[in-house]
Amino acid sequence: MIIAEIAQAHDGSLGNAHAFIEALSTVGVDAIKFQTHIAEAESSEYEPFRVKFSKQDKTRFDYWKRMEFTEEQWLGISEHCKEKGLKFISSPFSLAAVDLLEKVGVEVYKIGSGEITNRLILEKIGKTGKPVIVSSGMSDFEELEQALSFLKESGTPSLSLLQCTTAYPTQPEEWGLNVISEMKTRFQIPVGFSDHSGDIYACLAAAALGAEIFEFHVVFDKRQFGPDSPASISIDDTERLCKGIRQIQNSLRSPIHKSDNSKFTELKRIFGKSLAVNKDLQAGHIIGFDDLESKKPGDKGIAAINYQSVIGKKTARKLTKWEFLTDQDII
């Protein structure tokens, strides 16, 4: 599954949110992920800015408030996604947000790594009976094991796990691609990759390593305002990334068996090489390495692979320059 995360890229604009859905419905993603914030339920005046970036929000609380949509607006977003054949996914950051998402028909829950130890919200999400995708981010294996077990016990029917590094944008040495196989072995559930690198390469590499789910932030233009823009990719890059992931996955489903090359028999004949002489040779000439050339096709005489078998042998007749060399021509 390929998930394009809008997160806060809409900047609190309902029109922008719908514009993202329209644009992303044509580029090959399977799902769109939002973040559902209810400022009063998740934040307080004591929450500091992670990054002081906004000239219009005095506090982080004000920013979350501006990112809110009403229940009616969320319902419109949910319905728009489904009209376009896209799964509607969201990360709630409060129990109130879970209640809201249940009302508007969220299909899959994503749990951000900051919520891994929040058993209150994990139980609330688990009891919805919806599939859950867990992001590893700031968590170690022990915390992930505990969270996944807790979600199962709470009623979650389907769990997936994403390798994720909490850094924006993530540098290549921080991608943690090695963790994908370790997670597969350790947890025996679908494993994917949540990317914040700001480019398409990390997800392509993850696809080659067998990741099954891909999540990345999307913006219309990386120059647009927002805290996640540097760690996002454009709509155009999203289309390129989707094509690349699909091709890699198709490749992994279609292994090449190098022990059998029978289908290349004719090509090997056409492009193969046979031995020829590179000069006129008299009968009785002792053939040396410097007398030989290899020429296409591969079935006109002695195969070039067997050149050593003719060195030191005598020519049985006069040979003309560039003439193929056959078994009848040597004694």
mmCIF file of C-alpha atoms in Angstrom:
data_model
loop_
_atom_site.group_PDB
_atom_site.id
_atom_site.type_symbol
_atom_site.label_atom_id
_atom_site.label_comp_id
_atom_site.label_asym_id
_atom_site.label_seq_id
_atom_site.Cartn_x
_atom_site.Cartn_y
_atom_site.Cartn_z
ATOM 1 C CA MET A 1 0.000 0.000 0.000
ATOM 2 C CA ILE A 2 1.282 3.454 -0.954
ATOM 3 C CA ILE A 3 0.160 6.215 1.398
ATOM 4 C CA ALA A 4 0.539 9.915 0.642
ATOM 5 C CA GLU A 5 0.497 11.907 3.859
ATOM 6 C CA ILE A 6 -0.989 15.383 3.664
ATOM 7 C CA ALA A 7 -0.692 15.919 7.411
ATOM 8 C CA GLN A 8 -0.749 19.715 7.903
ATOM 9 C CA ALA A 9 0.273 20.608 4.336
ATOM 10 C CA HIS A 10 -3.273 21.958 3.848
ATOM 11 C CA ASP A 11 -2.338 24.675 6.415
ATOM 12 C CA GLY A 12 -5.824 24.670 7.843
ATOM 13 C CA SER A 13 -7.514 25.283 4.491
ATOM 14 C CA LEU A 14 -10.374 22.950 3.640
ATOM 15 C CA GLY A 15 -10.026 23.890 -0.009
ATOM 16 C CA ASN A 16 -6.364 22.878 0.026
ATOM 17 C CA ALA A 17 -7.246 19.560 1.653
ATOM 18 C CA HIS A 18 -9.687 18.732 -1.151
ATOM 19 C CA ALA A 19 -7.232 19.958 -3.773
ATOM 20 C CA PHE A 20 -4.674 17.465 -2.462
ATOM 21 C CA ILE A 21 -7.218 14.636 -2.727
ATOM 22 C CA GLU A 22 -8.001 15.562 -6.330
ATOM 23 C CA ALA A 23 -4.351 15.806 -7.334
ATOM 24 C CA LEU A 24 -3.238 12.629 -5.566
ATOM 25 C CA SER A 25 -6.092 10.571 -7.015
ATOM 26 C CA THR A 26 -4.344 10.608 -10.409
ATOM 27 C CA VAL A 27 -0.763 9.679 -9.504
ATOM 28 C CA GLY A 28 -1.007 6.096 -8.263
ATOM 29 C CA VAL A 29 -1.307 6.214 -4.472
ATOM 30 C CA ASP A 30 -3.648 3.839 -2.649
ATOM 31 C CA ALA A 31 -4.447 5.990 0.352
ATOM 32 C CA ILE A 32 -4.284 9.503 1.761
ATOM 33 C CA LYS A 33 -3.364 10.124 5.350
ATOM 34 C CA PHE A 34 -4.307 13.120 7.413
ATOM 35 C CA GLN A 35 -3.637 14.066 11.004
ATOM 36 C CA THR A 36 -6.664 14.821 13.142
ATOM 37 C CA HIS A 37 -6.039 17.480 15.763
ATOM 38 C CA ILE A 38 -8.425 18.808 18.384
ATOM 39 C CA ALA A 39 -6.412 21.442 20.168
ATOM 40 C CA GLU A 40 -8.285 21.498 23.474
ATOM 41 C CA ALA A 41 -8.099 17.705 23.774
ATOM 42 C CA GLU A 42 -4.449 17.167 22.867
ATOM 43 C CA SER A 43 -2.560 20.329 23.729
ATOM 44 C CA SER A 44 -2.187 23.004 26.371
ATOM 45 C CA GLU A 45 -0.612 26.406 26.855
ATOM 46 C CA TYR A 46 2.487 24.674 28.199
ATOM 47 C CA GLU A 47 3.308 22.873 24.952
ATOM 48 C CA PRO A 48 6.398 24.457 23.389
ATOM 49 C CA PHE A 49 6.891 24.961 19.675
ATOM 50 C CA ARG A 50 8.906 22.116 18.193
ATOM 51 C CA VAL A 51 10.139 24.661 15.679
ATOM 52 C CA LYS A 52 9.222 28.341 15.737
ATOM 53 C CA PHE A 53 8.115 28.628 12.143
ATOM 54 C CA SER A 54 4.756 30.382 11.978
ATOM 55 C CA LYS A 55 4.269 34.137 11.985
ATOM 56 C CA GLN A 56 0.519 33.808 12.461
ATOM 57 C CA ASP A 57 0.442 31.375 15.409
ATOM 58 C CA LYS A 58 1.658 32.696 18.738
ATOM 59 C CA THR A 59 1.701 29.254 20.343
ATOM 60 C CA ARG A 60 1.705 25.638 19.293
ATOM 61 C CA PHE A 61 -1.826 25.422 20.674
ATOM 62 C CA ASP A 62 -2.897 28.158 18.267
ATOM 63 C CA TYR A 63 -1.329 26.229 15.415
ATOM 64 C CA TRP A 64 -3.192 23.007 16.241
ATOM 65 C CA LYS A 65 -6.382 25.031 16.549
ATOM 66 C CA ARG A 66 -5.874 26.403 13.058
ATOM 67 C CA MET A 67 -5.336 22.852 11.719
ATOM 68 C CA GLU A 68 -8.749 21.678 12.918
ATOM 69 C CA PHE A 69 -11.729 20.801 10.718
ATOM 70 C CA THR A 70 -15.310 20.369 11.886
ATOM 71 C CA GLU A 71 -17.054 16.995 11.880
ATOM 72 C CA GLU A 72 -18.969 18.014 8.758
ATOM 73 C CA GLN A 73 -15.737 19.027 7.035
ATOM 74 C CA TRP A 74 -14.010 15.780 7.984
ATOM 75 C CA LEU A 75 -17.001 13.862 6.641
ATOM 76 C CA GLY A 76 -16.593 15.666 3.329
ATOM 77 C CA ILE A 77 -12.898 14.787 3.271
ATOM 78 C CA SER A 78 -13.657 11.138 4.044
ATOM 79 C CA GLU A 79 -16.296 10.922 1.333
ATOM 80 C CA HIS A 80 -14.065 12.665 -1.207
ATOM 81 C CA CYS A 81 -11.295 10.116 -0.610
ATOM 82 C CA LYS A 82 -13.689 7.230 -1.081
ATOM 83 C CA GLU A 83 -15.175 8.790 -4.242
ATOM 84 C CA LYS A 84 -11.667 8.819 -5.688
ATOM 85 C CA GLY A 85 -10.990 5.202 -4.710
ATOM 86 C CA LEU A 86 -8.517 6.155 -1.983
ATOM 87 C CA LYS A 87 -8.419 4.816 1.547
ATOM 88 C CA PHE A 88 -9.019 7.502 4.153
ATOM 89 C CA ILE A 89 -6.395 7.153 6.878
ATOM 90 C CA SER A 90 -5.670 9.472 9.771
ATOM 91 C CA SER A 91 -3.507 9.746 12.852
ATOM 92 C CA PRO A 92 -5.554 10.881 15.871
ATOM 93 C CA PHE A 93 -3.780 12.673 18.702
ATOM 94 C CA SER A 94 -6.541 12.489 21.301
ATOM 95 C CA LEU A 95 -9.391 10.238 22.286
ATOM 96 C CA ALA A 96 -11.753 12.959 21.097
ATOM 97 C CA ALA A 97 -10.109 12.722 17.670
ATOM 98 C CA VAL A 98 -10.748 8.959 17.614
ATOM 99 C CA ASP A 99 -14.427 9.579 18.360
ATOM 100 C CA LEU A 100 -14.538 12.127 15.550
ATOM 101 C CA LEU A 101 -12.860 9.813 13.055
ATOM 102 C CA GLU A 102 -15.241 6.997 13.899
ATOM 103 C CA LYS A 103 -18.162 9.278 13.097
ATOM 104 C CA VAL A 104 -16.782 10.251 9.685
ATOM 105 C CA GLY A 105 -15.725 6.766 8.589
ATOM 106 C CA VAL A 106 -11.954 6.508 8.867
ATOM 107 C CA GLU A 107 -10.830 3.210 7.338
ATOM 108 C CA VAL A 108 -7.386 2.732 8.877
ATOM 109 C CA TYR A 109 -5.697 4.279 11.905
ATOM 110 C CA LYS A 110 -2.076 5.341 11.878
ATOM 111 C CA ILE A 111 -0.369 5.640 15.249
ATOM 112 C CA GLY A 112 2.473 8.153 15.325
ATOM 113 C CA SER A 113 5.562 7.165 17.247
ATOM 114 C CA GLY A 114 4.855 9.808 19.884
ATOM 115 C CA GLU A 115 1.738 7.850 20.893
ATOM 116 C CA ILE A 116 3.380 4.427 21.230
ATOM 117 C CA THR A 117 3.425 4.565 25.032
ATOM 118 C CA ASN A 118 0.021 6.273 25.300
ATOM 119 C CA ARG A 119 -1.976 3.234 26.384
ATOM 120 C CA LEU A 120 -5.129 5.323 26.726
ATOM 121 C CA ILE A 121 -5.322 6.117 23.019
ATOM 122 C CA LEU A 122 -4.026 2.664 22.031
ATOM 123 C CA GLU A 123 -6.931 1.008 23.832
ATOM 124 C CA LYS A 124 -9.406 3.459 22.328
ATOM 125 C CA ILE A 125 -8.128 2.758 18.812
ATOM 126 C CA GLY A 126 -7.903 -0.996 19.425
ATOM 127 C CA LYS A 127 -11.543 -1.159 20.441
ATOM 128 C CA THR A 128 -12.666 0.383 17.135
ATOM 129 C CA GLY A 129 -11.825 -2.890 15.381
ATOM 130 C CA LYS A 130 -10.135 -1.011 12.530
ATOM 131 C CA PRO A 131 -6.763 -1.928 10.987
ATOM 132 C CA VAL A 132 -3.848 -0.104 12.573
ATOM 133 C CA ILE A 133 -0.477 0.970 11.190
ATOM 134 C CA VAL A 134 2.166 1.699 13.815
ATOM 135 C CA SER A 135 5.133 3.977 13.190
ATOM 136 C CA SER A 136 8.332 3.047 15.025
ATOM 137 C CA GLY A 137 9.926 6.514 15.000
ATOM 138 C CA MET A 138 11.151 7.275 18.516
ATOM 139 C CA SER A 139 10.511 3.760 19.851
ATOM 140 C CA ASP A 140 12.837 0.844 20.537
ATOM 141 C CA PHE A 141 11.957 -2.801 19.949
ATOM 142 C CA GLU A 142 10.786 -3.361 23.520
ATOM 143 C CA GLU A 143 8.333 -0.457 23.349
ATOM 144 C CA LEU A 144 7.086 -1.637 19.968
ATOM 145 C CA GLU A 145 6.589 -5.188 21.237
ATOM 146 C CA GLN A 146 4.564 -3.905 24.181
ATOM 147 C CA ALA A 147 2.463 -1.559 22.033
ATOM 148 C CA LEU A 148 1.695 -4.218 19.412
ATOM 149 C CA SER A 149 0.745 -6.752 22.084
ATOM 150 C CA PHE A 150 -1.474 -4.188 23.798
ATOM 151 C CA LEU A 151 -3.234 -3.333 20.542
ATOM 152 C CA LYS A 152 -3.876 -7.013 19.828
ATOM 153 C CA GLU A 153 -5.316 -7.485 23.299
ATOM 154 C CA SER A 154 -7.493 -4.389 22.785
ATOM 155 C CA GLY A 155 -9.106 -5.922 19.714
ATOM 156 C CA THR A 156 -7.069 -4.698 16.720
ATOM 157 C CA PRO A 157 -7.745 -7.197 13.885
ATOM 158 C CA SER A 158 -4.864 -6.179 11.620
ATOM 159 C CA LEU A 159 -1.503 -4.650 12.523
ATOM 160 C CA SER A 160 1.290 -3.281 10.364
ATOM 161 C CA LEU A 161 4.565 -1.671 11.355
ATOM 162 C CA LEU A 162 6.634 1.036 9.674
ATOM 163 C CA GLN A 163 10.329 1.673 10.054
ATOM 164 C CA CYS A 164 10.589 5.397 10.658
ATOM 165 C CA THR A 165 13.252 7.820 11.799
ATOM 166 C CA THR A 166 12.146 10.954 13.629
ATOM 167 C CA ALA A 167 14.245 13.514 11.775
ATOM 168 C CA TYR A 168 13.022 16.127 9.298
ATOM 169 C CA PRO A 169 14.378 15.791 6.672
ATOM 170 C CA THR A 170 15.989 12.400 7.280
ATOM 171 C CA GLN A 171 19.550 11.994 5.996
ATOM 172 C CA PRO A 172 20.617 8.762 4.223
ATOM 173 C CA GLU A 173 22.613 7.577 7.228
ATOM 174 C CA GLU A 174 19.421 7.891 9.291
ATOM 175 C CA TRP A 175 17.026 5.942 7.039
ATOM 176 C CA GLY A 176 17.497 2.677 8.954
ATOM 177 C CA LEU A 177 16.774 0.423 5.999
ATOM 178 C CA ASN A 178 18.418 -2.481 7.844
ATOM 179 C CA VAL A 179 15.568 -2.431 10.353
ATOM 180 C CA ILE A 180 12.992 -3.538 7.763
ATOM 181 C CA SER A 181 14.181 -7.145 7.624
ATOM 182 C CA GLU A 182 14.704 -7.258 11.384
ATOM 183 C CA MET A 183 11.128 -6.108 11.960
ATOM 184 C CA LYS A 184 9.806 -8.727 9.543
ATOM 185 C CA THR A 185 11.659 -11.472 11.379
ATOM 186 C CA ARG A 186 10.860 -10.230 14.864
ATOM 187 C CA PHE A 187 7.161 -9.362 14.545
ATOM 188 C CA GLN A 188 5.865 -11.512 11.639
ATOM 189 C CA ILE A 189 3.473 -8.809 10.435
ATOM 190 C CA PRO A 190 3.467 -6.578 7.324
ATOM 191 C CA VAL A 191 6.349 -4.110 7.536
ATOM 192 C CA GLY A 192 6.787 -0.885 5.640
ATOM 193 C CA PHE A 193 8.696 2.370 5.571
ATOM 194 C CA SER A 194 7.658 5.853 6.678
ATOM 195 C CA ASP A 195 9.826 8.405 4.924
ATOM 196 C CA HIS A 196 10.804 11.943 5.848
ATOM 197 C CA SER A 197 13.788 12.309 3.542
ATOM 198 C CA GLY A 198 12.164 14.763 1.156
ATOM 199 C CA ASP A 199 13.052 12.706 -1.924
ATOM 200 C CA ILE A 200 12.026 9.454 -3.629
ATOM 201 C CA TYR A 201 15.187 7.409 -3.095
ATOM 202 C CA ALA A 202 14.560 6.076 0.413
ATOM 203 C CA CYS A 203 11.185 4.539 -0.452
ATOM 204 C CA LEU A 204 12.593 2.996 -3.626
ATOM 205 C CA ALA A 205 15.381 1.417 -1.591
ATOM 206 C CA ALA A 206 12.843 0.175 0.956
ATOM 207 C CA ALA A 207 10.802 -1.381 -1.853
ATOM 208 C CA ALA A 208 13.854 -3.275 -3.062
ATOM 209 C CA LEU A 209 14.304 -4.606 0.488
ATOM 210 C CA GLY A 210 10.763 -5.962 0.612
ATOM 211 C CA ALA A 211 8.820 -3.187 2.354
ATOM 212 C CA GLU A 212 5.081 -3.653 1.836
ATOM 213 C CA ILE A 213 3.744 -0.250 2.917
ATOM 214 C CA PHE A 214 5.110 3.160 1.956
ATOM 215 C CA GLU A 215 4.219 6.435 3.607
ATOM 216 C CA PHE A 216 5.639 9.840 2.741
ATOM 217 C CA HIS A 217 4.687 13.495 3.123
ATOM 218 C CA VAL A 218 3.399 15.318 0.058
ATOM 219 C CA VAL A 219 3.219 19.011 -0.874
ATOM 220 C CA PHE A 220 2.309 20.797 -4.084
ATOM 221 C CA ASP A 221 5.655 22.565 -4.004
ATOM 222 C CA LYS A 222 8.515 22.128 -1.536
ATOM 223 C CA ARG A 223 8.749 25.917 -1.277
ATOM 224 C CA GLN A 224 5.272 26.232 0.204
ATOM 225 C CA PHE A 225 4.820 27.236 3.829
ATOM 226 C CA GLY A 226 4.707 24.519 6.465
ATOM 227 C CA PRO A 227 6.868 22.665 8.974
ATOM 228 C CA ASP A 228 6.935 19.452 6.916
ATOM 229 C CA SER A 229 7.716 20.925 3.481
ATOM 230 C CA PRO A 230 11.482 20.200 3.592
ATOM 231 C CA ALA A 231 10.721 16.552 4.417
ATOM 232 C CA SER A 232 8.023 16.157 1.728
ATOM 233 C CA ILE A 233 7.949 15.360 -1.972
ATOM 234 C CA SER A 234 5.921 17.043 -4.711
ATOM 235 C CA ILE A 235 2.866 15.658 -6.490
ATOM 236 C CA ASP A 236 4.958 15.066 -9.628
ATOM 237 C CA ASP A 237 7.595 13.196 -7.633
ATOM 238 C CA THR A 238 4.812 11.162 -6.039
ATOM 239 C CA GLU A 239 3.794 9.881 -9.465
ATOM 240 C CA ARG A 240 7.401 8.914 -10.268
ATOM 241 C CA LEU A 241 7.762 7.233 -6.887
ATOM 242 C CA CYS A 242 4.556 5.201 -7.295
ATOM 243 C CA LYS A 243 5.690 3.948 -10.698
ATOM 244 C CA GLY A 244 9.083 3.024 -9.303
ATOM 245 C CA ILE A 245 7.637 1.139 -6.325
ATOM 246 C CA ARG A 246 5.232 -0.829 -8.551
ATOM 247 C CA GLN A 247 8.018 -1.794 -10.927
ATOM 248 C CA ILE A 248 10.291 -2.907 -8.102
ATOM 249 C CA GLN A 249 7.507 -4.951 -6.530
ATOM 250 C CA ASN A 250 6.756 -6.564 -9.892
ATOM 251 C CA SER A 251 10.438 -7.389 -10.234
ATOM 252 C CA LEU A 252 10.539 -9.034 -6.802
ATOM 253 C CA ARG A 253 7.499 -11.137 -7.757
ATOM 254 C CA SER A 254 9.246 -12.264 -10.938
ATOM 255 C CA PRO A 255 12.551 -13.930 -10.016
ATOM 256 C CA ILE A 256 15.035 -14.760 -12.749
ATOM 257 C CA HIS A 257 16.446 -18.299 -12.655
ATOM 258 C CA LYS A 258 20.029 -18.122 -13.889
ATOM 259 C CA SER A 259 20.348 -21.921 -13.926
ATOM 260 C CA ASP A 260 18.203 -22.072 -17.079
ATOM 261 C CA ASN A 261 19.024 -19.905 -20.103
ATOM 262 C CA SER A 262 17.362 -22.075 -22.726
ATOM 263 C CA LYS A 263 15.166 -19.223 -23.948
ATOM 264 C CA PHE A 264 18.311 -17.454 -25.161
ATOM 265 C CA THR A 265 19.471 -20.311 -27.431
ATOM 266 C CA GLU A 266 18.764 -18.435 -30.660
ATOM 267 C CA LEU A 267 20.198 -15.174 -29.365
ATOM 268 C CA LYS A 268 23.323 -16.982 -28.231
ATOM 269 C CA ARG A 269 23.690 -18.369 -31.754
ATOM 270 C CA ILE A 270 23.228 -14.930 -33.326
ATOM 271 C CA PHE A 271 25.543 -13.065 -30.990
ATOM 272 C CA GLY A 272 27.927 -15.912 -30.286
ATOM 273 C CA LYS A 273 31.373 -16.058 -31.882
ATOM 274 C CA SER A 274 33.084 -18.700 -34.021
ATOM 275 C CA LEU A 275 36.792 -18.951 -34.761
ATOM 276 C CA ALA A 276 38.164 -17.418 -37.959
ATOM 277 C CA VAL A 277 41.650 -16.687 -39.257
ATOM 278 C CA ASN A 278 42.825 -13.082 -39.435
ATOM 279 C CA LYS A 279 45.227 -13.573 -42.363
ATOM 280 C CA ASP A 280 45.816 -15.844 -45.336
ATOM 281 C CA LEU A 281 47.347 -19.120 -44.126
ATOM 282 C CA GLN A 282 49.074 -21.766 -46.195
ATOM 283 C CA ALA A 283 48.348 -25.474 -45.782
ATOM 284 C CA GLY A 284 50.537 -26.953 -43.048
ATOM 285 C CA HIS A 285 50.755 -23.674 -41.138
ATOM 286 C CA ILE A 286 51.006 -24.162 -37.366
ATOM 287 C CA ILE A 287 48.200 -22.089 -35.897
ATOM 288 C CA GLY A 288 49.094 -19.591 -33.174
ATOM 289 C CA PHE A 289 47.005 -17.239 -31.036
ATOM 290 C CA ASP A 290 47.906 -14.304 -33.304
ATOM 291 C CA ASP A 291 46.357 -16.064 -36.293
ATOM 292 C CA LEU A 292 42.862 -16.111 -34.808
ATOM 293 C CA GLU A 293 39.815 -13.877 -34.724
ATOM 294 C CA SER A 294 36.293 -14.464 -33.353
ATOM 295 C CA LYS A 295 33.324 -13.615 -35.570
ATOM 296 C CA LYS A 296 29.544 -13.802 -35.426
ATOM 297 C CA PRO A 297 27.469 -15.966 -35.580
ATOM 298 C CA GLY A 298 28.317 -18.712 -33.148
ATOM 299 C CA ASP A 299 27.529 -21.756 -35.294
ATOM 300 C CA LYS A 300 29.833 -21.364 -38.284
ATOM 301 C CA GLY A 301 32.754 -23.423 -37.137
ATOM 302 C CA ILE A 302 34.699 -24.023 -33.976
ATOM 303 C CA ALA A 303 33.257 -22.060 -31.045
ATOM 304 C CA ALA A 304 35.474 -19.265 -29.791
ATOM 305 C CA ILE A 305 35.368 -20.785 -26.315
ATOM 306 C CA ASN A 306 37.422 -23.712 -27.708
ATOM 307 C CA TYR A 307 40.217 -21.615 -29.218
ATOM 308 C CA GLN A 308 42.918 -23.375 -27.182
ATOM 309 C CA SER A 309 42.111 -26.652 -28.924
ATOM 310 C CA VAL A 310 43.384 -25.341 -32.280
ATOM 311 C CA ILE A 311 46.572 -23.614 -31.152
ATOM 312 C CA GLY A 312 49.593 -25.677 -32.221
ATOM 313 C CA LYS A 313 47.578 -27.594 -34.819
ATOM 314 C CA LYS A 314 48.382 -27.546 -38.547
ATOM 315 C CA THR A 315 46.068 -26.230 -41.229
ATOM 316 C CA ALA A 316 44.757 -28.957 -43.504
ATOM 317 C CA ARG A 317 44.343 -26.595 -46.458
ATOM 318 C CA LYS A 318 44.978 -23.035 -47.539
ATOM 319 C CA LEU A 319 42.762 -20.589 -45.629
ATOM 320 C CA THR A 320 41.748 -17.105 -46.726
ATOM 321 C CA LYS A 321 41.749 -14.116 -44.364
ATOM 322 C CA TRP A 322 38.523 -13.918 -42.261
ATOM 323 C CA GLU A 323 37.479 -17.461 -43.254
ATOM 324 C CA PHE A 324 35.789 -19.459 -40.503
ATOM 325 C CA LEU A 325 37.871 -22.289 -39.039
ATOM 326 C CA THR A 326 36.258 -25.748 -38.874
ATOM 327 C CA ASP A 327 37.346 -29.108 -37.526
ATOM 328 C CA GLN A 328 38.044 -30.238 -41.100
ATOM 329 C CA ASP A 329 40.545 -27.390 -41.518
ATOM 330 C CA ILE A 330 43.011 -28.587 -38.866
ATOM 331 C CA ILE A 331 45.096 -31.698 -38.385
#
